[in-house]
């Protein structure tokens, strides 16, 4: 039922089902939480996604890469929280994949934090995730024209 609601984007119903599971003390898996987090991210409900991720800790359910990825995606205008979650993933030994990096870089760019986006892009390259032209273009678009020119000059 939860997956069907999640697929349909019914985030309020997905959260109600999770609450019902909590009240009945039913066990919840990583995939249960993953459905909730993905639905919250799709609905742009970053506060609920973030709170649900923290609820996983309280329930002793270890979030996986997909769980973190969904929350980072939901944090599209909260670059500092997105970067913090990337750090947390490393601390918790959870694999940081290309989607996590891309979402955090996009959050930085949407908030005009291009130096941080550039640092994450370089970190992405160091971690063997290839940053593609789209990511580099996203970073460049967040830069002021004079900064783009200076970077282009340095890369020549």
mmCIF file of C-alpha atoms in Angstrom:
data_model
loop_
_atom_site.group_PDB
_atom_site.id
_atom_site.type_symbol
_atom_site.label_atom_id
_atom_site.label_comp_id
_atom_site.label_asym_id
_atom_site.label_seq_id
_atom_site.Cartn_x
_atom_site.Cartn_y
_atom_site.Cartn_z
ATOM 1 C CA UNK A 1 0.000 0.000 0.000
ATOM 2 C CA UNK A 2 2.787 2.407 0.890
ATOM 3 C CA UNK A 3 4.614 1.877 -2.401
ATOM 4 C CA UNK A 4 1.411 2.460 -4.363
ATOM 5 C CA UNK A 5 0.807 5.728 -2.504
ATOM 6 C CA UNK A 6 4.433 6.743 -2.931
ATOM 7 C CA UNK A 7 4.264 6.019 -6.651
ATOM 8 C CA UNK A 8 1.147 8.168 -6.881
ATOM 9 C CA UNK A 9 2.804 11.041 -5.006
ATOM 10 C CA UNK A 10 0.358 10.965 -2.114
ATOM 11 C CA UNK A 11 2.859 12.139 0.468
ATOM 12 C CA UNK A 12 0.282 12.905 3.166
ATOM 13 C CA UNK A 13 -1.085 9.378 2.927
ATOM 14 C CA UNK A 14 2.415 7.873 2.949
ATOM 15 C CA UNK A 15 3.200 9.765 6.152
ATOM 16 C CA UNK A 16 -0.121 8.680 7.674
ATOM 17 C CA UNK A 17 0.714 5.047 6.883
ATOM 18 C CA UNK A 18 4.145 5.453 8.498
ATOM 19 C CA UNK A 19 2.521 6.970 11.584
ATOM 20 C CA UNK A 20 0.044 4.085 11.711
ATOM 21 C CA UNK A 21 2.955 1.644 11.566
ATOM 22 C CA UNK A 22 4.591 3.531 14.437
ATOM 23 C CA UNK A 23 1.423 3.446 16.540
ATOM 24 C CA UNK A 24 1.004 -0.277 15.977
ATOM 25 C CA UNK A 25 4.715 -0.809 16.601
ATOM 26 C CA UNK A 26 5.100 -2.577 13.278
ATOM 27 C CA UNK A 27 8.656 -3.112 12.048
ATOM 28 C CA UNK A 28 9.839 -0.783 9.311
ATOM 29 C CA UNK A 29 12.566 -1.527 6.801
ATOM 30 C CA UNK A 30 14.954 0.670 4.870
ATOM 31 C CA UNK A 31 12.675 0.286 1.848
ATOM 32 C CA UNK A 32 9.669 1.458 3.898
ATOM 33 C CA UNK A 33 11.525 4.607 4.855
ATOM 34 C CA UNK A 34 12.909 4.910 1.342
ATOM 35 C CA UNK A 35 9.377 5.115 -0.039
ATOM 36 C CA UNK A 36 8.506 7.840 2.458
ATOM 37 C CA UNK A 37 11.678 9.816 1.741
ATOM 38 C CA UNK A 38 11.302 9.594 -2.030
ATOM 39 C CA UNK A 39 7.688 10.713 -1.811
ATOM 40 C CA UNK A 40 8.619 13.651 0.439
ATOM 41 C CA UNK A 41 11.418 14.651 -1.938
ATOM 42 C CA UNK A 42 9.103 14.508 -4.964
ATOM 43 C CA UNK A 43 6.590 16.671 -3.113
ATOM 44 C CA UNK A 44 9.321 19.193 -2.153
ATOM 45 C CA UNK A 45 8.693 18.469 1.538
ATOM 46 C CA UNK A 46 12.290 18.793 2.721
ATOM 47 C CA UNK A 47 11.375 19.293 6.392
ATOM 48 C CA UNK A 48 9.417 16.049 6.464
ATOM 49 C CA UNK A 49 12.135 14.184 4.563
ATOM 50 C CA UNK A 50 14.781 15.438 6.989
ATOM 51 C CA UNK A 51 12.649 14.547 10.032
ATOM 52 C CA UNK A 52 11.950 11.086 8.631
ATOM 53 C CA UNK A 53 15.665 10.476 8.101
ATOM 54 C CA UNK A 54 16.230 11.338 11.765
ATOM 55 C CA UNK A 55 13.342 9.090 12.748
ATOM 56 C CA UNK A 56 15.201 6.214 11.089
ATOM 57 C CA UNK A 57 18.068 6.738 13.529
ATOM 58 C CA UNK A 58 15.662 6.653 16.466
ATOM 59 C CA UNK A 59 14.127 3.424 15.125
ATOM 60 C CA UNK A 60 17.601 1.895 14.642
ATOM 61 C CA UNK A 61 17.067 1.562 10.895
ATOM 62 C CA UNK A 62 20.287 2.404 9.071
ATOM 63 C CA UNK A 63 19.699 4.687 6.069
ATOM 64 C CA UNK A 64 21.249 3.602 2.795
ATOM 65 C CA UNK A 65 22.504 5.632 -0.161
ATOM 66 C CA UNK A 66 19.016 5.884 -1.684
ATOM 67 C CA UNK A 67 17.571 7.270 1.561
ATOM 68 C CA UNK A 68 20.223 9.960 1.827
ATOM 69 C CA UNK A 69 19.908 10.701 -1.873
ATOM 70 C CA UNK A 70 16.181 11.353 -1.553
ATOM 71 C CA UNK A 71 16.704 13.772 1.338
ATOM 72 C CA UNK A 72 19.572 15.599 -0.390
ATOM 73 C CA UNK A 73 17.366 15.953 -3.475
ATOM 74 C CA UNK A 74 14.607 17.435 -1.299
ATOM 75 C CA UNK A 75 17.092 20.012 0.047
ATOM 76 C CA UNK A 76 17.346 21.802 -3.291
ATOM 77 C CA UNK A 77 17.497 25.283 -1.708
ATOM 78 C CA UNK A 78 19.320 24.332 1.493
ATOM 79 C CA UNK A 79 22.866 23.833 0.304
ATOM 80 C CA UNK A 80 24.406 23.763 3.788
ATOM 81 C CA UNK A 81 22.142 20.915 4.929
ATOM 82 C CA UNK A 82 22.782 19.010 1.679
ATOM 83 C CA UNK A 83 26.555 19.303 2.171
ATOM 84 C CA UNK A 84 26.209 18.281 5.816
ATOM 85 C CA UNK A 85 24.366 15.122 4.769
ATOM 86 C CA UNK A 86 27.174 14.265 2.343
ATOM 87 C CA UNK A 87 29.613 14.569 5.239
ATOM 88 C CA UNK A 88 27.361 12.448 7.417
ATOM 89 C CA UNK A 89 27.265 9.756 4.744
ATOM 90 C CA UNK A 90 31.057 9.584 4.756
ATOM 91 C CA UNK A 91 31.149 9.477 8.563
ATOM 92 C CA UNK A 92 28.553 6.689 8.610
ATOM 93 C CA UNK A 93 30.374 4.781 5.828
ATOM 94 C CA UNK A 94 27.405 5.064 3.455
ATOM 95 C CA UNK A 95 28.399 5.163 -0.207
ATOM 96 C CA UNK A 96 28.081 8.628 -1.741
ATOM 97 C CA UNK A 97 26.984 8.101 -5.322
ATOM 98 C CA UNK A 98 26.728 10.370 -8.347
ATOM 99 C CA UNK A 99 23.093 11.240 -7.596
ATOM 100 C CA UNK A 100 23.982 12.429 -4.079
ATOM 101 C CA UNK A 101 26.821 14.572 -5.396
ATOM 102 C CA UNK A 102 24.711 15.965 -8.254
ATOM 103 C CA UNK A 103 21.870 16.910 -5.907
ATOM 104 C CA UNK A 104 24.195 18.597 -3.406
ATOM 105 C CA UNK A 105 26.027 20.446 -6.191
ATOM 106 C CA UNK A 106 22.700 21.606 -7.642
ATOM 107 C CA UNK A 107 21.609 22.829 -4.192
ATOM 108 C CA UNK A 108 24.830 24.823 -3.873
ATOM 109 C CA UNK A 109 24.384 26.306 -7.336
ATOM 110 C CA UNK A 110 20.748 27.238 -6.743
ATOM 111 C CA UNK A 111 21.933 29.249 -3.737
ATOM 112 C CA UNK A 112 24.823 30.798 -5.689
ATOM 113 C CA UNK A 113 27.391 28.928 -3.594
ATOM 114 C CA UNK A 114 29.556 28.120 -6.600
ATOM 115 C CA UNK A 115 32.853 27.809 -4.657
ATOM 116 C CA UNK A 116 31.280 25.040 -2.576
ATOM 117 C CA UNK A 117 29.769 23.493 -5.713
ATOM 118 C CA UNK A 118 33.203 23.548 -7.349
ATOM 119 C CA UNK A 119 34.770 21.904 -4.295
ATOM 120 C CA UNK A 120 32.096 19.186 -4.322
ATOM 121 C CA UNK A 121 32.619 18.618 -8.038
ATOM 122 C CA UNK A 122 36.340 18.124 -7.460
ATOM 123 C CA UNK A 123 35.575 15.863 -4.479
ATOM 124 C CA UNK A 124 33.225 13.916 -6.728
ATOM 125 C CA UNK A 125 36.045 13.386 -9.217
ATOM 126 C CA UNK A 126 38.360 12.269 -6.392
ATOM 127 C CA UNK A 127 35.815 9.681 -5.252
ATOM 128 C CA UNK A 128 35.742 8.073 -8.703
ATOM 129 C CA UNK A 129 32.325 9.467 -9.625
ATOM 130 C CA UNK A 130 32.755 11.214 -12.949
ATOM 131 C CA UNK A 131 31.373 14.735 -13.074
ATOM 132 C CA UNK A 132 29.809 15.173 -16.493
ATOM 133 C CA UNK A 133 29.447 18.271 -18.631
ATOM 134 C CA UNK A 134 26.017 18.967 -17.182
ATOM 135 C CA UNK A 135 27.433 19.261 -13.666
ATOM 136 C CA UNK A 136 30.290 21.487 -14.802
ATOM 137 C CA UNK A 137 27.772 23.599 -16.730
ATOM 138 C CA UNK A 138 25.581 23.886 -13.639
ATOM 139 C CA UNK A 139 28.557 25.097 -11.597
ATOM 140 C CA UNK A 140 29.573 27.560 -14.313
ATOM 141 C CA UNK A 141 26.041 28.946 -14.565
ATOM 142 C CA UNK A 142 26.096 29.768 -10.845
ATOM 143 C CA UNK A 143 29.275 31.800 -11.249
ATOM 144 C CA UNK A 144 29.425 35.499 -11.950
ATOM 145 C CA UNK A 145 30.669 36.218 -15.491
ATOM 146 C CA UNK A 146 34.037 37.527 -14.276
ATOM 147 C CA UNK A 147 34.563 34.380 -12.195
ATOM 148 C CA UNK A 148 33.750 32.195 -15.213
ATOM 149 C CA UNK A 149 36.265 34.090 -17.294
ATOM 150 C CA UNK A 150 38.938 33.739 -14.605
ATOM 151 C CA UNK A 151 38.272 30.016 -14.312
ATOM 152 C CA UNK A 152 38.373 29.550 -18.093
ATOM 153 C CA UNK A 153 41.687 31.397 -18.172
ATOM 154 C CA UNK A 154 43.136 29.175 -15.451
ATOM 155 C CA UNK A 155 42.012 26.027 -17.253
ATOM 156 C CA UNK A 156 43.710 27.004 -20.529
#
